[in-house]
Structure formats: structure tokens, C-alpha cells
mmCIF file of C-alpha atoms and ligand atoms in Angstrom:
data_model
loop_
_atom_site.group_PDB
_atom_site.id
_atom_site.type_symbol
_atom_site.label_atom_id
_atom_site.label_comp_id
_atom_site.label_asym_id
_atom_site.label_seq_id
_atom_site.Cartn_x
_atom_site.Cartn_y
_atom_site.Cartn_z
ATOM 1 C CA MET C 1 19.018 -21.851 -42.319
ATOM 2 C CA THR C 2 20.592 -21.955 -38.904
ATOM 3 C CA ALA C 3 23.263 -19.863 -37.228
ATOM 4 C CA ASN C 4 25.805 -21.490 -34.954
ATOM 5 C CA LEU C 5 27.328 -19.208 -32.352
ATOM 6 C CA ASP C 6 30.087 -20.489 -30.113
ATOM 7 C CA VAL C 7 30.128 -19.162 -26.573
ATOM 8 C CA LYS C 8 33.405 -19.209 -24.663
ATOM 9 C CA SER C 9 33.237 -20.429 -21.088
ATOM 10 C CA GLY C 10 35.712 -21.325 -18.373
ATOM 11 C CA ARG C 11 33.618 -24.449 -17.789
ATOM 12 C CA GLY C 12 33.789 -25.500 -21.433
ATOM 13 C CA ASP C 13 32.789 -23.653 -24.578
ATOM 14 C CA TYR C 14 29.323 -24.394 -25.888
ATOM 15 C CA ARG C 15 27.335 -23.747 -29.013
ATOM 16 C CA THR C 16 24.104 -21.835 -29.473
ATOM 17 C CA ILE C 17 22.185 -23.070 -32.492
ATOM 18 C CA VAL C 18 19.657 -20.514 -33.716
ATOM 19 C CA GLY C 19 17.095 -21.344 -36.385
ATOM 20 C CA PRO C 20 13.823 -23.067 -37.159
ATOM 21 C CA GLY C 21 13.216 -26.733 -36.331
ATOM 22 C CA GLY C 22 15.953 -27.341 -33.768
ATOM 23 C CA LEU C 23 13.681 -29.256 -31.389
ATOM 24 C CA GLU C 24 12.453 -31.606 -34.125
ATOM 25 C CA ARG C 25 16.058 -32.369 -34.999
ATOM 26 C CA LEU C 26 17.195 -32.727 -31.385
ATOM 27 C CA GLY C 27 18.617 -36.245 -31.738
ATOM 28 C CA GLU C 28 20.509 -35.369 -34.906
ATOM 29 C CA ILE C 29 21.848 -32.118 -33.389
ATOM 30 C CA LEU C 30 23.043 -33.849 -30.211
ATOM 31 C CA ASN C 31 24.737 -36.482 -32.306
ATOM 32 C CA GLY C 32 26.508 -33.797 -34.316
ATOM 33 C CA GLU C 33 27.690 -32.137 -31.106
ATOM 34 C CA ASN C 34 28.842 -35.458 -29.590
ATOM 35 C CA LEU C 35 26.340 -35.150 -26.773
ATOM 36 C CA ALA C 36 24.245 -37.975 -25.354
ATOM 37 C CA LEU C 37 20.452 -37.761 -25.229
ATOM 38 C CA PRO C 38 19.357 -36.121 -21.979
ATOM 39 C CA ARG C 39 17.713 -38.406 -19.426
ATOM 40 C CA SER C 40 15.091 -35.912 -18.362
ATOM 41 C CA ILE C 41 13.120 -33.096 -19.979
ATOM 42 C CA VAL C 42 11.936 -30.324 -17.684
ATOM 43 C CA THR C 43 9.450 -27.753 -18.896
ATOM 44 C CA ASP C 44 6.432 -25.836 -17.591
ATOM 45 C CA THR C 45 2.726 -26.497 -17.856
ATOM 46 C CA THR C 46 2.389 -24.098 -20.804
ATOM 47 C CA VAL C 47 5.309 -25.306 -22.891
ATOM 48 C CA GLY C 48 4.819 -28.998 -22.016
ATOM 49 C CA PRO C 49 1.645 -29.408 -24.120
ATOM 50 C CA LEU C 50 3.177 -27.322 -26.940
ATOM 51 C CA HIS C 51 6.584 -28.952 -27.248
ATOM 52 C CA GLY C 52 7.782 -30.988 -24.241
ATOM 53 C CA ARG C 53 5.304 -33.875 -24.357
ATOM 54 C CA LYS C 54 5.815 -34.562 -28.053
ATOM 55 C CA LEU C 55 9.568 -34.599 -27.669
ATOM 56 C CA ALA C 56 9.519 -36.763 -24.536
ATOM 57 C CA ALA C 57 7.222 -39.266 -26.234
ATOM 58 C CA ALA C 58 9.272 -39.341 -29.450
ATOM 59 C CA LEU C 59 12.534 -39.919 -27.618
ATOM 60 C CA GLY C 60 11.148 -42.026 -24.755
ATOM 61 C CA LEU C 61 12.349 -39.547 -22.125
ATOM 62 C CA ASP C 62 11.155 -38.717 -18.654
ATOM 63 C CA LEU C 63 9.175 -35.423 -18.523
ATOM 64 C CA LEU C 64 8.597 -33.040 -15.624
ATOM 65 C CA GLU C 65 6.141 -30.151 -16.073
ATOM 66 C CA LEU C 66 6.601 -27.428 -13.477
ATOM 67 C CA PRO C 67 4.186 -24.605 -12.701
ATOM 68 C CA GLY C 68 5.187 -21.564 -14.735
ATOM 69 C CA GLY C 69 5.625 -17.891 -13.959
ATOM 70 C CA GLU C 70 8.100 -15.782 -12.039
ATOM 71 C CA THR C 71 6.373 -16.615 -8.719
ATOM 72 C CA ASN C 72 7.523 -20.216 -9.186
ATOM 73 C CA LYS C 73 11.180 -19.381 -9.754
ATOM 74 C CA THR C 74 11.942 -20.523 -6.232
ATOM 75 C CA TRP C 75 13.918 -22.885 -4.002
ATOM 76 C CA ALA C 76 10.796 -25.017 -3.761
ATOM 77 C CA THR C 77 10.776 -25.573 -7.533
ATOM 78 C CA VAL C 78 14.481 -26.445 -7.498
ATOM 79 C CA GLU C 79 13.857 -28.951 -4.699
ATOM 80 C CA ARG C 80 10.930 -30.468 -6.579
ATOM 81 C CA THR C 81 13.091 -30.816 -9.705
ATOM 82 C CA CYS C 82 15.988 -32.435 -7.846
ATOM 83 C CA ARG C 83 13.708 -34.851 -6.015
ATOM 84 C CA HIS C 84 12.042 -35.763 -9.288
ATOM 85 C CA TRP C 85 15.434 -36.490 -10.834
ATOM 86 C CA LEU C 86 16.438 -38.551 -7.817
ATOM 87 C CA GLY C 87 13.191 -40.520 -7.996
ATOM 88 C CA ASN C 88 13.911 -41.264 -11.647
ATOM 89 C CA GLY C 89 17.458 -42.398 -11.022
ATOM 90 C CA LEU C 90 19.205 -39.540 -12.812
ATOM 91 C CA ASP C 91 22.873 -39.975 -11.972
ATOM 92 C CA ARG C 92 25.932 -37.795 -12.447
ATOM 93 C CA GLY C 93 26.562 -39.193 -15.895
ATOM 94 C CA GLY C 94 23.112 -38.118 -17.124
ATOM 95 C CA SER C 95 21.908 -34.738 -18.251
ATOM 96 C CA ALA C 96 18.691 -32.731 -18.351
ATOM 97 C CA LEU C 97 17.042 -30.670 -21.070
ATOM 98 C CA ALA C 98 15.226 -27.477 -20.042
ATOM 99 C CA ILE C 99 12.560 -26.396 -22.528
ATOM 100 C CA GLY C 100 10.888 -23.073 -21.832
ATOM 101 C CA GLY C 101 11.399 -19.396 -21.164
ATOM 102 C CA GLY C 102 13.924 -17.661 -18.955
ATOM 103 C CA ILE C 103 12.192 -18.806 -15.773
ATOM 104 C CA ILE C 104 12.553 -22.472 -16.726
ATOM 105 C CA THR C 105 16.144 -22.197 -17.979
ATOM 106 C CA ASP C 106 17.214 -20.209 -14.886
ATOM 107 C CA THR C 107 15.516 -22.626 -12.470
ATOM 108 C CA VAL C 108 16.442 -25.905 -14.161
ATOM 109 C CA GLY C 109 19.968 -24.643 -14.822
ATOM 110 C CA PHE C 110 20.310 -23.919 -11.108
ATOM 111 C CA ALA C 111 18.905 -27.330 -10.194
ATOM 112 C CA ALA C 112 21.481 -28.856 -12.583
ATOM 113 C CA ALA C 113 24.234 -26.785 -10.937
ATOM 114 C CA THR C 114 23.447 -28.193 -7.502
ATOM 115 C CA TYR C 115 21.965 -31.688 -8.066
ATOM 116 C CA LEU C 116 24.627 -34.258 -7.082
ATOM 117 C CA ARG C 117 26.982 -31.238 -7.005
ATOM 118 C CA GLY C 118 26.372 -30.542 -10.666
ATOM 119 C CA ILE C 119 25.131 -32.350 -13.767
ATOM 120 C CA ALA C 120 25.193 -31.386 -17.426
ATOM 121 C CA TRP C 121 22.204 -29.629 -18.958
ATOM 122 C CA ILE C 122 20.988 -28.361 -22.285
ATOM 123 C CA ALA C 123 18.872 -25.243 -22.744
ATOM 124 C CA ALA C 124 16.114 -25.066 -25.326
ATOM 125 C CA PRO C 125 14.679 -21.572 -24.889
ATOM 126 C CA THR C 126 11.185 -21.158 -26.343
ATOM 127 C CA THR C 127 10.641 -17.475 -25.613
ATOM 128 C CA LEU C 128 12.359 -14.551 -27.243
ATOM 129 C CA LEU C 129 13.695 -13.432 -23.865
ATOM 130 C CA GLY C 130 15.071 -16.894 -23.201
ATOM 131 C CA MET C 131 16.775 -16.992 -26.586
ATOM 132 C CA VAL C 132 18.336 -13.537 -26.626
ATOM 133 C CA ASP C 133 19.338 -13.385 -22.982
ATOM 134 C CA ALA C 134 18.515 -15.944 -20.298
ATOM 135 C CA ALA C 135 19.752 -19.179 -21.872
ATOM 136 C CA VAL C 136 23.113 -17.797 -22.962
ATOM 137 C CA GLY C 137 25.894 -16.865 -20.566
ATOM 138 C CA GLY C 138 25.549 -19.459 -17.827
ATOM 139 C CA LYS C 139 23.687 -17.456 -15.198
ATOM 140 C CA THR C 140 21.220 -19.685 -13.355
ATOM 141 C CA GLY C 141 19.249 -19.001 -10.212
ATOM 142 C CA VAL C 142 16.018 -18.310 -8.394
ATOM 143 C CA ASN C 143 14.320 -15.380 -6.685
ATOM 144 C CA LEU C 144 13.877 -14.726 -2.987
ATOM 145 C CA PRO C 145 11.013 -12.644 -1.572
ATOM 146 C CA GLU C 146 13.715 -10.084 -0.713
ATOM 147 C CA GLY C 147 14.930 -9.715 -4.280
ATOM 148 C CA LYS C 148 15.354 -11.057 -7.760
ATOM 149 C CA ASN C 149 17.887 -13.790 -8.655
ATOM 150 C CA LEU C 150 19.542 -13.555 -5.240
ATOM 151 C CA VAL C 151 20.498 -17.232 -5.202
ATOM 152 C CA GLY C 152 22.220 -18.827 -8.149
ATOM 153 C CA ALA C 153 25.316 -20.139 -9.832
ATOM 154 C CA PHE C 154 27.295 -19.674 -12.998
ATOM 155 C CA TRP C 155 26.601 -23.043 -14.585
ATOM 156 C CA PRO C 156 26.550 -22.905 -18.374
ATOM 157 C CA PRO C 157 24.667 -25.450 -20.429
ATOM 158 C CA ARG C 158 26.484 -27.821 -22.784
ATOM 159 C CA LEU C 159 24.387 -26.595 -25.691
ATOM 160 C CA VAL C 160 21.664 -24.047 -26.418
ATOM 161 C CA ILE C 161 19.055 -24.864 -29.045
ATOM 162 C CA ALA C 162 17.049 -21.757 -29.899
ATOM 163 C CA ASP C 163 14.342 -23.151 -32.172
ATOM 164 C CA THR C 164 12.830 -20.002 -33.656
ATOM 165 C CA ASN C 165 9.722 -21.956 -34.761
ATOM 166 C CA THR C 166 8.670 -21.997 -31.112
ATOM 167 C CA LEU C 167 8.216 -18.215 -31.251
ATOM 168 C CA SER C 168 5.117 -18.779 -33.393
ATOM 169 C CA THR C 169 3.168 -19.898 -30.304
ATOM 170 C CA LEU C 170 4.408 -17.069 -28.115
ATOM 171 C CA PRO C 171 1.756 -14.586 -26.905
ATOM 172 C CA ALA C 172 2.336 -11.035 -28.184
ATOM 173 C CA ARG C 173 2.931 -9.859 -24.600
ATOM 174 C CA GLU C 174 5.838 -12.302 -24.230
ATOM 175 C CA LEU C 175 7.254 -11.209 -27.568
ATOM 176 C CA ARG C 176 7.172 -7.550 -26.489
ATOM 177 C CA ALA C 177 8.827 -8.428 -23.186
ATOM 178 C CA GLY C 178 11.643 -10.268 -24.983
ATOM 179 C CA LEU C 179 12.230 -7.312 -27.245
ATOM 180 C CA ALA C 180 13.096 -5.208 -24.180
ATOM 181 C CA GLU C 181 16.277 -7.288 -23.852
ATOM 182 C CA VAL C 182 16.929 -6.716 -27.562
ATOM 183 C CA VAL C 183 16.653 -2.947 -27.003
ATOM 184 C CA LYS C 184 19.108 -3.328 -24.125
ATOM 185 C CA ALA C 185 21.577 -5.251 -26.291
ATOM 186 C CA ALA C 186 21.116 -2.696 -29.073
ATOM 187 C CA TRP C 187 21.968 0.188 -26.783
ATOM 188 C CA ILE C 188 25.068 -1.590 -25.524
ATOM 189 C CA ASN C 189 26.468 -2.698 -28.840
ATOM 190 C CA ASP C 190 24.444 -2.408 -32.048
ATOM 191 C CA ARG C 191 22.061 0.474 -32.623
ATOM 192 C CA SER C 192 20.787 -1.080 -35.863
ATOM 193 C CA LEU C 193 18.833 -3.510 -33.666
ATOM 194 C CA LEU C 194 17.016 -0.572 -32.095
ATOM 195 C CA ASP C 195 14.845 -0.147 -35.184
ATOM 196 C CA LEU C 196 14.252 -3.865 -35.554
ATOM 197 C CA ALA C 197 12.542 -4.248 -32.174
ATOM 198 C CA PRO C 198 9.553 -1.927 -32.837
ATOM 199 C CA GLU C 199 9.379 -3.235 -36.398
ATOM 200 C CA ALA C 200 9.028 -6.760 -35.025
ATOM 201 C CA ILE C 201 6.202 -5.615 -32.764
ATOM 202 C CA GLU C 202 4.356 -3.807 -35.540
ATOM 203 C CA MET C 203 4.623 -6.761 -37.885
ATOM 204 C CA GLY C 204 3.965 -9.487 -35.311
ATOM 205 C CA TYR C 205 5.395 -12.975 -35.530
ATOM 206 C CA ASP C 206 3.542 -14.080 -38.656
ATOM 207 C CA SER C 207 4.419 -11.140 -40.883
ATOM 208 C CA MET C 208 8.115 -11.199 -40.151
ATOM 209 C CA SER C 209 9.986 -13.844 -42.106
ATOM 210 C CA PRO C 210 11.573 -16.804 -40.271
ATOM 211 C CA GLN C 211 14.912 -15.522 -41.588
ATOM 212 C CA ALA C 212 14.312 -12.111 -40.009
ATOM 213 C CA TRP C 213 13.503 -13.713 -36.628
ATOM 214 C CA GLU C 214 16.566 -15.868 -36.878
ATOM 215 C CA ALA C 215 18.709 -12.832 -37.703
ATOM 216 C CA LEU C 216 17.276 -10.854 -34.786
ATOM 217 C CA VAL C 217 17.944 -13.673 -32.312
ATOM 218 C CA ALA C 218 21.357 -14.534 -33.762
ATOM 219 C CA ARG C 219 22.560 -10.918 -33.628
ATOM 220 C CA SER C 220 21.395 -10.518 -30.016
ATOM 221 C CA VAL C 221 23.060 -13.805 -29.032
ATOM 222 C CA ALA C 222 26.265 -12.722 -30.782
ATOM 223 C CA ILE C 223 26.339 -9.497 -28.751
ATOM 224 C CA LYS C 224 25.849 -11.429 -25.538
ATOM 225 C CA ALA C 225 28.348 -14.150 -26.473
ATOM 226 C CA GLU C 226 30.982 -11.548 -27.175
ATOM 227 C CA VAL C 227 30.430 -9.895 -23.781
ATOM 228 C CA VAL C 228 30.436 -13.103 -21.735
ATOM 229 C CA ALA C 229 33.499 -14.422 -23.573
ATOM 230 C CA GLU C 230 35.383 -11.459 -22.155
ATOM 231 C CA ASP C 231 33.887 -11.530 -18.682
ATOM 232 C CA GLU C 232 31.909 -14.648 -17.838
ATOM 233 C CA ARG C 233 31.623 -14.035 -14.105
ATOM 234 C CA GLU C 234 30.671 -10.375 -14.260
ATOM 235 C CA ALA C 235 33.798 -8.838 -12.832
ATOM 236 C CA GLY C 236 33.638 -5.984 -15.346
ATOM 237 C CA ARG C 237 32.232 -5.754 -18.829
ATOM 238 C CA ARG C 238 29.353 -8.200 -18.316
ATOM 239 C CA LYS C 239 27.841 -5.707 -15.899
ATOM 240 C CA ALA C 240 26.777 -3.777 -19.013
ATOM 241 C CA LEU C 241 24.094 -6.444 -19.550
ATOM 242 C CA ASN C 242 22.439 -5.201 -16.376
ATOM 243 C CA LEU C 243 21.365 -1.975 -18.076
ATOM 244 C CA GLY C 244 17.782 -1.344 -16.980
ATOM 245 C CA HIS C 245 17.858 -4.201 -14.491
ATOM 246 C CA THR C 246 18.460 -2.388 -11.190
ATOM 247 C CA MET C 247 15.102 -0.618 -11.238
ATOM 248 C CA GLY C 248 13.576 -3.484 -13.217
ATOM 249 C CA HIS C 249 14.413 -6.066 -10.556
ATOM 250 C CA ALA C 250 13.155 -3.748 -7.794
ATOM 251 C CA LEU C 251 9.824 -3.360 -9.601
ATOM 252 C CA GLU C 252 9.505 -7.130 -9.962
ATOM 253 C CA ALA C 253 10.289 -7.835 -6.305
ATOM 254 C CA ALA C 254 8.111 -4.980 -5.001
ATOM 255 C CA THR C 255 5.135 -6.430 -6.859
ATOM 256 C CA ARG C 256 5.915 -9.953 -5.564
ATOM 257 C CA TYR C 257 6.820 -11.117 -9.096
ATOM 258 C CA GLU C 258 3.122 -11.044 -9.973
ATOM 259 C CA ARG C 259 2.685 -7.915 -12.069
ATOM 260 C CA PHE C 260 5.419 -7.772 -14.685
ATOM 261 C CA LEU C 261 7.069 -10.138 -17.070
ATOM 262 C CA HIS C 262 10.801 -9.694 -16.603
ATOM 263 C CA GLY C 263 11.171 -7.846 -19.907
ATOM 264 C CA GLU C 264 8.349 -5.456 -19.007
ATOM 265 C CA ALA C 265 10.109 -4.502 -15.794
ATOM 266 C CA VAL C 266 13.350 -4.082 -17.775
ATOM 267 C CA ALA C 267 11.516 -1.778 -20.213
ATOM 268 C CA TRP C 268 10.606 0.469 -17.262
ATOM 269 C CA GLY C 269 14.141 0.074 -15.946
ATOM 270 C CA LEU C 270 15.622 1.233 -19.246
ATOM 271 C CA GLU C 271 13.595 4.419 -18.978
ATOM 272 C CA ALA C 272 14.729 4.942 -15.388
ATOM 273 C CA ALA C 273 18.336 4.419 -16.470
ATOM 274 C CA ALA C 274 17.860 6.930 -19.315
ATOM 275 C CA ILE C 275 16.582 9.584 -16.897
ATOM 276 C CA LEU C 276 19.482 8.886 -14.535
ATOM 277 C CA GLY C 277 21.988 8.973 -17.392
ATOM 278 C CA ARG C 278 20.789 12.439 -18.345
ATOM 279 C CA ARG C 279 20.749 13.628 -14.716
ATOM 280 C CA HIS C 280 24.334 12.441 -14.248
ATOM 281 C CA GLY C 281 25.494 14.274 -17.376
ATOM 282 C CA LEU C 282 26.296 10.997 -19.170
ATOM 283 C CA LEU C 283 23.504 11.049 -21.735
ATOM 284 C CA SER C 284 22.240 13.963 -23.834
ATOM 285 C CA ALA C 285 18.575 14.966 -23.796
ATOM 286 C CA ASP C 286 18.305 13.483 -27.312
ATOM 287 C CA GLY C 287 19.868 10.236 -26.101
ATOM 288 C CA GLU C 288 17.428 10.061 -23.209
ATOM 289 C CA LYS C 289 14.555 10.591 -25.607
ATOM 290 C CA GLU C 290 15.871 7.937 -28.010
ATOM 291 C CA LEU C 291 16.209 5.252 -25.346
ATOM 292 C CA ARG C 292 12.887 6.082 -23.721
ATOM 293 C CA THR C 293 11.149 6.125 -27.100
ATOM 294 C CA ALA C 294 12.651 2.739 -27.984
ATOM 295 C CA SER C 295 11.353 1.381 -24.695
ATOM 296 C CA ARG C 296 7.872 2.927 -25.193
ATOM 297 C CA LYS C 297 7.656 1.544 -28.715
ATOM 298 C CA LEU C 298 7.642 -1.922 -27.189
ATOM 299 C CA GLY C 299 3.986 -1.234 -26.480
ATOM 300 C CA GLU C 300 1.702 -1.666 -23.529
ATOM 301 C CA ARG C 301 2.960 -3.000 -20.232
ATOM 302 C CA PRO C 302 1.586 -3.043 -16.699
ATOM 303 C CA GLY C 303 1.660 0.393 -15.101
ATOM 304 C CA ILE C 304 3.615 1.731 -12.152
ATOM 305 C CA ALA C 305 1.552 4.812 -11.211
ATOM 306 C CA ASP C 306 0.031 3.203 -8.099
ATOM 307 C CA LEU C 307 3.336 1.968 -6.627
ATOM 308 C CA ASP C 308 5.008 3.536 -3.599
ATOM 309 C CA ALA C 309 8.323 4.721 -5.075
ATOM 310 C CA GLY C 310 10.108 4.529 -1.720
ATOM 311 C CA ALA C 311 8.946 0.967 -1.139
ATOM 312 C CA VAL C 312 10.030 -0.091 -4.645
ATOM 313 C CA CYS C 313 13.465 1.483 -4.245
ATOM 314 C CA SER C 314 14.001 -0.201 -0.875
ATOM 315 C CA TYR C 315 14.505 -3.409 -2.893
ATOM 316 C CA ILE C 316 17.469 -1.810 -4.642
ATOM 317 C CA ALA C 317 19.388 -2.081 -1.370
ATOM 318 C CA VAL C 318 19.676 -5.867 -1.738
ATOM 319 C CA ASP C 319 20.639 -5.784 -5.422
ATOM 320 C CA LYS C 320 23.502 -8.138 -6.306
ATOM 321 C CA LYS C 321 25.448 -5.161 -7.622
ATOM 322 C CA ARG C 322 25.865 -3.870 -4.066
ATOM 323 C CA ASP C 323 29.365 -3.388 -2.698
ATOM 324 C CA ALA C 324 30.928 -1.533 0.226
ATOM 325 C CA ASP C 325 30.325 1.800 -1.549
ATOM 326 C CA GLY C 326 26.655 1.202 -2.265
ATOM 327 C CA ILE C 327 24.832 0.124 -5.388
ATOM 328 C CA ALA C 328 26.651 0.204 -8.708
ATOM 329 C CA TRP C 329 24.293 1.142 -11.550
ATOM 330 C CA VAL C 330 24.869 0.696 -15.245
ATOM 331 C CA LEU C 331 23.855 3.933 -16.949
ATOM 332 C CA PRO C 332 23.508 4.737 -20.640
ATOM 333 C CA THR C 333 25.719 7.168 -22.499
ATOM 334 C CA ASP C 334 25.158 8.437 -26.034
ATOM 335 C CA ASP C 335 27.302 5.668 -27.444
ATOM 336 C CA GLY C 336 27.018 2.833 -24.951
ATOM 337 C CA VAL C 337 27.005 2.478 -21.184
ATOM 338 C CA VAL C 338 29.104 3.254 -18.139
ATOM 339 C CA LEU C 339 29.463 0.751 -15.319
ATOM 340 C CA ASP C 340 29.580 1.281 -11.575
ATOM 341 C CA GLN C 341 27.752 4.601 -11.319
ATOM 342 C CA ARG C 342 26.756 5.481 -7.769
ATOM 343 C CA VAL C 343 23.137 6.494 -7.355
ATOM 344 C CA GLU C 344 21.720 7.381 -3.954
ATOM 345 C CA THR C 345 18.436 5.700 -3.082
ATOM 346 C CA ALA C 346 16.823 9.136 -2.669
ATOM 347 C CA GLU C 347 17.689 9.932 -6.283
ATOM 348 C CA ALA C 348 16.331 6.593 -7.489
ATOM 349 C CA VAL C 349 13.062 7.440 -5.714
ATOM 350 C CA GLU C 350 12.943 10.848 -7.451
ATOM 351 C CA VAL C 351 13.530 9.210 -10.817
ATOM 352 C CA LEU C 352 10.833 6.607 -10.255
ATOM 353 C CA ARG C 353 8.420 9.409 -9.316
ATOM 354 C CA GLU C 354 9.335 11.232 -12.544
ATOM 355 C CA LEU C 355 8.655 8.016 -14.463
ATOM 356 C CA GLN C 356 5.343 7.573 -12.690
ATOM 357 C CA LYS C 357 4.195 10.973 -13.977
ATOM 358 C CA GLY C 358 4.614 9.645 -17.541
HETATM 359 N N1 LIG X 26 21.031 -11.068 -18.079
HETATM 360 C C1 LIG X 26 22.270 -10.464 -17.784
HETATM 361 C C2 LIG X 26 23.437 -11.379 -17.910
HETATM 362 O O1 LIG X 26 23.292 -12.493 -18.378
HETATM 363 O O2 LIG X 26 24.527 -11.019 -17.553
#
């Protein structure tokens, strides 16, 4: 079984294919979508031995394995990728395939956006977070020491192949982190997913059926596809997808991208947003409890008790959601979210301190 979800884009609509075995059937799938084989596969040193090398060898394609992890989502990695492509004669008519998690798809997508002023690329997310969020919607980019994702481009792929078989090799920590984005999507648009996330954690990859994984990913992608179809460049509704990300990004940057997986920081950020929602009279006490409980049910994540709340919140000042009036937060309500809520830095510090107390 596979689910095909079409994503609308001003740069050309593209399909997300969700289901088991997509990577094995890459040639056949590309043929069916009238797309040429990519000239280059880019992955990281973890996913290369698992999937990238086999595929590159089978199809006779060039392979680049980049160092993994959020600390490598940088200009330097983009430069290395572009220079590799140049060295291998990749021209404007060719395309690249990014196989990996959100860090790889964001970085390679951004390299594709800028190399020779833009080449086509295909995303094959191999983490849950990559499948349900990063690979869909066309956001690409890298981090700066000053803040998360501060350099980037809207540059959608031509195709997304979310091969749910690849989740079988995903460490439990990565699975939990990906489920934070599922909780986010659930709060925005489909509360039935809220129960599925902790269930998936309790059962683990092996005990949940391939069909159930496919359904979880496909539903999350459908929510995201619907949002980005309406607002691809985040002028309005797409901002909702930033729920939990303002504090989450600050936590990532303040710990030099070394402590948290992105989803773990988002899980903390969802709790911060829940506290703020209640403080601003947007969310009931029950709603706050429900969102925080959903986030806690995702299980263990690196702590925040030792962090200097003021120092963390100083990173909020450079958030992309800044405008002349300050930082626009997305805050939860009992039945969704509100966009563009103003939160003073002093209040964000208070909230982080509340969160630090547990
Ligand atoms: N990850 C948020 C977005 O794609 O808009």
C-alpha cells in the first residue's frame, strides 16, 4: 500500500509518496512521475551505509556522504555539497536526491536552491521528522550560530519519497523526536493524531503495523500539504506550523545545536506555548494540561534545568518571525492556534523558568 499526496506549489506541484519500499522502487517511481534519474545522491554518514550506498551502486550514481547532526547544518556543508557537484559535472539539467532526515533535506535542498542558481531535487526522508514535516513544504536552509534556519530559501523538491520501511532502522530517540511534530500537527488540525503519537512510542516501530505507520505519516503530510497549499510562503496560515518552534529554536541555538534533536526542542517549545496560551487567556487550564501531557508522553528528552533562561530567550530576538512590532508567537487555543501573538521577552523568560521547575 502507498498513499500519494499532491502538494500544491507556486514553483510546480509535486507528489509525496508515502509507503513501504519506495527507495527500492526508485527507478520505477521516477519513471511513473516522468522524472529523470538524479545525477547525485547526497546523504549523511549514518544513512549512507543503511540506504544511500546500496542505491548509488544499484543505479550507478555519484554519492556524497556528509557529516550528520544539527551542528553540520551550515554554510560550510552547503559549500562542500556544491563543490562536490561541480567537481562531478552536475549541470543545470541534472538533479540531486537527498536521502536522510530533516537536516539533510534542509541542507541539500538549500544547496539545490543556490547551485547554478537552482537545480531540481528529490527528497527521500528517512526519519519520521523528515517525513511528517521537513521534506514537505519547500522550506530549505541552514543554521547560523545566532539562530536556527536563519538562511534559506523556499525551494520545493520535484518529488518526495517517504519510504516508511526506513523507519525500522531509526533509533527510538529519533522516533520520539519526530512524534513531537505529529503532536504539533494534531493540535493544529486533527486531535485524533494526539492519541496515536504516544501509542506509537509505547508500541515501538516493530509492534506497530506498516499500515499504521503509513497512515500516521500520510495523515501528518496531508495536514501539512493542506496548509502549504493555502500559504506556501508563510504570509499567514503556514505560521501555524511554527507552534512550539519559537522557544524550541531558541533552546537549540542556546545549546549550540548540540543538546537537542529538533523534535525534542519542539516538545519543550510546545509546553512553553501551552503555558503562554493559558497565561494569555487563549487556552483553558484543561487545554494546557492536555497539550503538555501529550508532549510529556513523548518520553525522555534532554533537560533544560541547568540553562540560563535569560540567555536562552535572547535567541528569540533574532527569530524569523520578528517584525517591527516584535516577535510574533503562535499560541495554542482549545481548538487550534492563534497567529501573531505578542510576547515580551521578559514573559518568555518567566515561562521558561516555570518550565524548568517541572
Ligand atoms: N516546519 C514548519 C514549516 O514547514 O512551515
